[in-house]
XYZ file of C-alpha atoms in Angstrom:
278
model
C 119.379 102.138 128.634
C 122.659 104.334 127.954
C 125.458 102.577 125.845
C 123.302 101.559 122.806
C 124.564 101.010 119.231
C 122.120 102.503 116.355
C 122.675 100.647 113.310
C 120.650 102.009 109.596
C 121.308 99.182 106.843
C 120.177 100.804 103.898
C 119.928 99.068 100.786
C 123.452 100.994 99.346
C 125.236 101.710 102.536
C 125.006 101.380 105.990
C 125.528 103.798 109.361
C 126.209 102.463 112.043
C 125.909 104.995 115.011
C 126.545 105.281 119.290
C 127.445 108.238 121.155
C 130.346 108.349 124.153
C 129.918 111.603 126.815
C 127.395 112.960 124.326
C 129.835 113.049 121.030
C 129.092 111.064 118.108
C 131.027 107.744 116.838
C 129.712 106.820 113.550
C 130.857 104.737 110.541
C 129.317 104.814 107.318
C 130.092 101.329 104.505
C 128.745 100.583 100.933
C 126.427 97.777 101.034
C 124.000 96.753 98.363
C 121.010 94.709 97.219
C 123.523 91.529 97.040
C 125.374 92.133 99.957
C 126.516 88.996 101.898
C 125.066 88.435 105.733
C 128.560 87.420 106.668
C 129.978 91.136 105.545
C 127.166 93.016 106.954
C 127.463 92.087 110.253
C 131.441 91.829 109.874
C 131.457 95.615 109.591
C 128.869 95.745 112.862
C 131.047 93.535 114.994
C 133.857 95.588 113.730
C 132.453 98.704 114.727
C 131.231 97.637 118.368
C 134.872 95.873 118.942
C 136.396 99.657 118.245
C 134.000 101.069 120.605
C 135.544 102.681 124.409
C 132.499 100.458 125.979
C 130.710 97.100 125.502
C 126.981 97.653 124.522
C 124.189 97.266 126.430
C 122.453 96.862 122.995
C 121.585 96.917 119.256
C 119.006 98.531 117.489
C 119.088 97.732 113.991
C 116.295 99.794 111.282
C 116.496 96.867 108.366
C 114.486 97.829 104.544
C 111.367 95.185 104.164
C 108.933 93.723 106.462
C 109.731 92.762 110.399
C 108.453 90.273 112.441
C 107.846 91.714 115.724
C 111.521 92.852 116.885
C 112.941 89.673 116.131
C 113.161 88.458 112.673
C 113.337 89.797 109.072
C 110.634 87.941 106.890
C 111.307 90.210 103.369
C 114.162 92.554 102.781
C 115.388 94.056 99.570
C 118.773 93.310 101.060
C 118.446 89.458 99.604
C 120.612 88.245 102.518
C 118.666 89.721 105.251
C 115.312 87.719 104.511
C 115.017 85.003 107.336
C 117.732 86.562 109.258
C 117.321 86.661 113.127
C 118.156 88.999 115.727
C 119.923 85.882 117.342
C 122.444 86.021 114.341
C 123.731 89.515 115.321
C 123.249 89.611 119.143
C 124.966 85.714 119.865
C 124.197 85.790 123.035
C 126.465 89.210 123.763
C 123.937 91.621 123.897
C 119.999 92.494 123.019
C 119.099 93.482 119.734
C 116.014 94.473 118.049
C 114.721 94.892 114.565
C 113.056 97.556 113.476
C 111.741 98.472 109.722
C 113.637 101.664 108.343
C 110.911 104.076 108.084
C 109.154 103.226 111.617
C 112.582 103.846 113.221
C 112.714 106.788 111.235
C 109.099 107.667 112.351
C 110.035 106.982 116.057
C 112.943 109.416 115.546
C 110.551 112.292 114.813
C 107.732 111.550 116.778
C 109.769 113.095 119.201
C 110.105 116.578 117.489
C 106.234 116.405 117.432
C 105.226 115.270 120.685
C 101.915 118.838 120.333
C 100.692 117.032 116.681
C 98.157 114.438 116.831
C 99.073 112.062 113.844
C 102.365 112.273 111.849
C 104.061 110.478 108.432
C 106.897 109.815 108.025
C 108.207 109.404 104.017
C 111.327 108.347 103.169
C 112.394 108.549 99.825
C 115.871 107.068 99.208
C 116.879 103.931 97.463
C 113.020 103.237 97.726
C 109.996 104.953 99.064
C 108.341 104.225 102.729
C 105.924 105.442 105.082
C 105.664 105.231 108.562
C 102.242 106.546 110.571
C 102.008 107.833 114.161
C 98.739 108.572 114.976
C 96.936 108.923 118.890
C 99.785 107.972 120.541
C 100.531 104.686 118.240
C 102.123 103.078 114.802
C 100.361 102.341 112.469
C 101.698 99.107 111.733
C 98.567 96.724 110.219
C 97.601 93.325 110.988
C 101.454 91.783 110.814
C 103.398 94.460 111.444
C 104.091 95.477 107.751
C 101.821 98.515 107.044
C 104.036 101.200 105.221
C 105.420 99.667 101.816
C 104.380 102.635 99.486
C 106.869 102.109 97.129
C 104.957 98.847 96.231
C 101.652 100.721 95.459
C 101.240 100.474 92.172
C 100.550 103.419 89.687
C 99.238 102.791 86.155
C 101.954 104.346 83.441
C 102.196 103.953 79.407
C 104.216 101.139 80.237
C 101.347 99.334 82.106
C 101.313 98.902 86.127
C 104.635 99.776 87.881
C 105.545 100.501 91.367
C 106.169 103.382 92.689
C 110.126 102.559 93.729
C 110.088 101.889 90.529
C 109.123 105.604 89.178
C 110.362 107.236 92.088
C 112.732 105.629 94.223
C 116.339 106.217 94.386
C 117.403 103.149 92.614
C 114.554 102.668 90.044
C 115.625 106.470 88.558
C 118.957 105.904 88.170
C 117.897 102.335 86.688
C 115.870 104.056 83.978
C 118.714 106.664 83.649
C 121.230 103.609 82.815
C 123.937 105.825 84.974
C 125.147 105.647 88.781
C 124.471 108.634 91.178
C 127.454 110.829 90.144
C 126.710 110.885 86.642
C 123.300 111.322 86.428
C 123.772 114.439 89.627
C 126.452 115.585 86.857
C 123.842 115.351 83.856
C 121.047 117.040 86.256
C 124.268 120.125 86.683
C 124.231 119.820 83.183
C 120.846 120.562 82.606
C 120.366 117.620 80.042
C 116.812 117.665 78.783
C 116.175 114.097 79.367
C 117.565 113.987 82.770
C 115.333 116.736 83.880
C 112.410 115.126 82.100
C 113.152 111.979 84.045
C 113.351 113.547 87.600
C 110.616 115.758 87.303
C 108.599 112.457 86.255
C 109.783 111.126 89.410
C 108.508 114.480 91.517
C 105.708 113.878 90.269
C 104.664 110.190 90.680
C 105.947 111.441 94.538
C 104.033 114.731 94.507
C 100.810 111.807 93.696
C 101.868 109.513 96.455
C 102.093 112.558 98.760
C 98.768 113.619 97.616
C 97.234 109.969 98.414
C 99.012 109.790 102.448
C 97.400 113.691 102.591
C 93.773 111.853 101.756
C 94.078 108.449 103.663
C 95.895 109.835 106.911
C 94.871 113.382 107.124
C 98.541 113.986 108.712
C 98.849 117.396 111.563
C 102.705 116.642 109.678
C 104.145 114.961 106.384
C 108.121 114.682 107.552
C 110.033 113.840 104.235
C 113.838 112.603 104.474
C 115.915 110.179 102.180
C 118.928 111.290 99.867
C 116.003 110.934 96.494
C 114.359 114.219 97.997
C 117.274 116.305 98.171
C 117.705 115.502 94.263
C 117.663 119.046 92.627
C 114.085 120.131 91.761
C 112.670 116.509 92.944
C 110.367 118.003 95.753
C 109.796 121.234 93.841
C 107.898 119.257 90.958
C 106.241 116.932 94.244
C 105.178 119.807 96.426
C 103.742 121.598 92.948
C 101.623 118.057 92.499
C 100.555 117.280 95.538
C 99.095 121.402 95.455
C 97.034 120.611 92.694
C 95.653 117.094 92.993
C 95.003 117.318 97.104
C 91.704 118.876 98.948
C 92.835 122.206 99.754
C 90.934 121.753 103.357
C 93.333 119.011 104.120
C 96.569 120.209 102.056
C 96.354 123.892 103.512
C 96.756 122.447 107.227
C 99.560 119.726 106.503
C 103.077 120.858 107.221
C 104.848 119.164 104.533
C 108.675 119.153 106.562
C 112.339 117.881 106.094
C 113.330 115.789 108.514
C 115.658 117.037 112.003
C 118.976 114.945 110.973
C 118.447 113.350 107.863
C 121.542 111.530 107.724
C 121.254 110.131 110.981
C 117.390 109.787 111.603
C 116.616 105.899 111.044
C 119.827 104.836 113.769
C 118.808 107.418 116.147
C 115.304 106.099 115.897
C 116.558 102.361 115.899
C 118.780 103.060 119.125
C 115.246 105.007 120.937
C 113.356 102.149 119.791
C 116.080 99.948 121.964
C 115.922 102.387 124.741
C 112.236 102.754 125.023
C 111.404 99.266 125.028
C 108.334 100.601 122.444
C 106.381 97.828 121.125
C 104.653 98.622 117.707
């Protein structure tokens, strides 16, 4: 199926992503946990009108839990939960959901096609996993296997989740800053800034340590803007070392991903293509 539109609606902005004669057309917009339905797909539809062609489908990567390719049950993107594929398609096109890190997953499965099982571990606003293993997804009994950021770890400050210590939004929540400032206070070298995002390596370098023991991964591929914070994956890689088997540590490649800014659209508009079913 040529003429797709990729579409990655993160929980703080969204890409949306096709391709004419092989050259990229892409368009990036702020979104947010409280971002109205209406606006969201507003800035789709606008995108697709601007586009030299009239799609021959949408493949949309959505954060939270997906009922088969057709309906968002959870999403921390309030106005998503509920939401239908019906509600962006109307009749114009196909569209299919897909969670974020799954179409992230199906985006590198491709780069891997020698390895026998591969995660997938995106660490952005939140934290997700995706599995590929003999040729399949791990996806669970409903489709929702993956939600890592909701394991829970035990802290001074009794049970929290792992977004929570780790994710993208639950740092900078702790920090009491946005992204710029607390990047600027990280330049800075500020101890408590450091302190705080080496905490957050950390709690990763443990969760990395726990997919190592429970998948046995040929491949760990790590991608989400949280991972490129400076020293982040220096503290995780420096955990997961010391806490993990070295039999099963020793033979993971631990990897960034192959376009990390464009990974979960690409893998939303292959998940169109393919037809896959999870």
């Amino acid at each position: 199926m040529d003429r797709v539109v990729g579409v990655d609606m993160g929980c703080t902005k969204m890409l949306m992503y096709a391709e004419v004669d092989g050259k990229p057309i892409e368009k990036k917009v702020p979104t947010g946990l409280d971002c109205p339905i209406e606006r969201l797909k507003q800035e789709i539809d606008s995108f697709i009108e601007a586009l030299p062609f009239v799609p021959a489908g949408l493949g949309m990567a959505v954060p939270g839990l997906v009922e088969g390719d057709h309906r968002v049950k959870h999403s921390d993107i309030r106005s998503l939960s509920g939401i239908t594929t019906d509600y962006f398609g109307a009749g114009r096109f196909p569209v299919r959901f897909i969670n974020d890190v799954k179409s992230a997953t199906v985006a590198e499965t491709a780069h891997y096609k020698d390895k026998d099982t591969i995660a997938v571990i995106m660490a952005g606003s939140g934290v997700a996993l995706g599995v590929y293993s003999k040729g399949r997804m791990i996806t669970g009994a409903h489709g929702f296997a993956g939600e890592l950021g909701y394991c829970m770890i035990q802290t001074e400050n009794g049970p929290q989740t792992l977004d929570s210590m780790a994710g993208g939004i639950g740092i900078l929540h702790r920090a009491g800053c946005g992204i710029d400032e607390f990047l600027e206070r990280i330049s800075r070298k500020e101890p408590e800034a450091i302190q705080l995002l080496e905490q957050a390596g950390v709690h990763f370098g443990l969760a990395l340590t726990n997919v190592i023991h429970l998948f046995n991964p040929d491949v760990i591929v790590i991608g989400g803007s949280t991972a490129t914070y400076p020293g982040y994956m220096e503290h995780a890689l420096e955990t997961a070392k010391k806490h993990t088997l070295p039999d099963m540590f020793k033979p993971c490649l631990i990897a960034p991903t192959k376009d990390g800014k464009r990974i979960v659209a690409l893998g939303a508009m292959e998940y169109l293509r393919s037809g896959m079913q999870l």
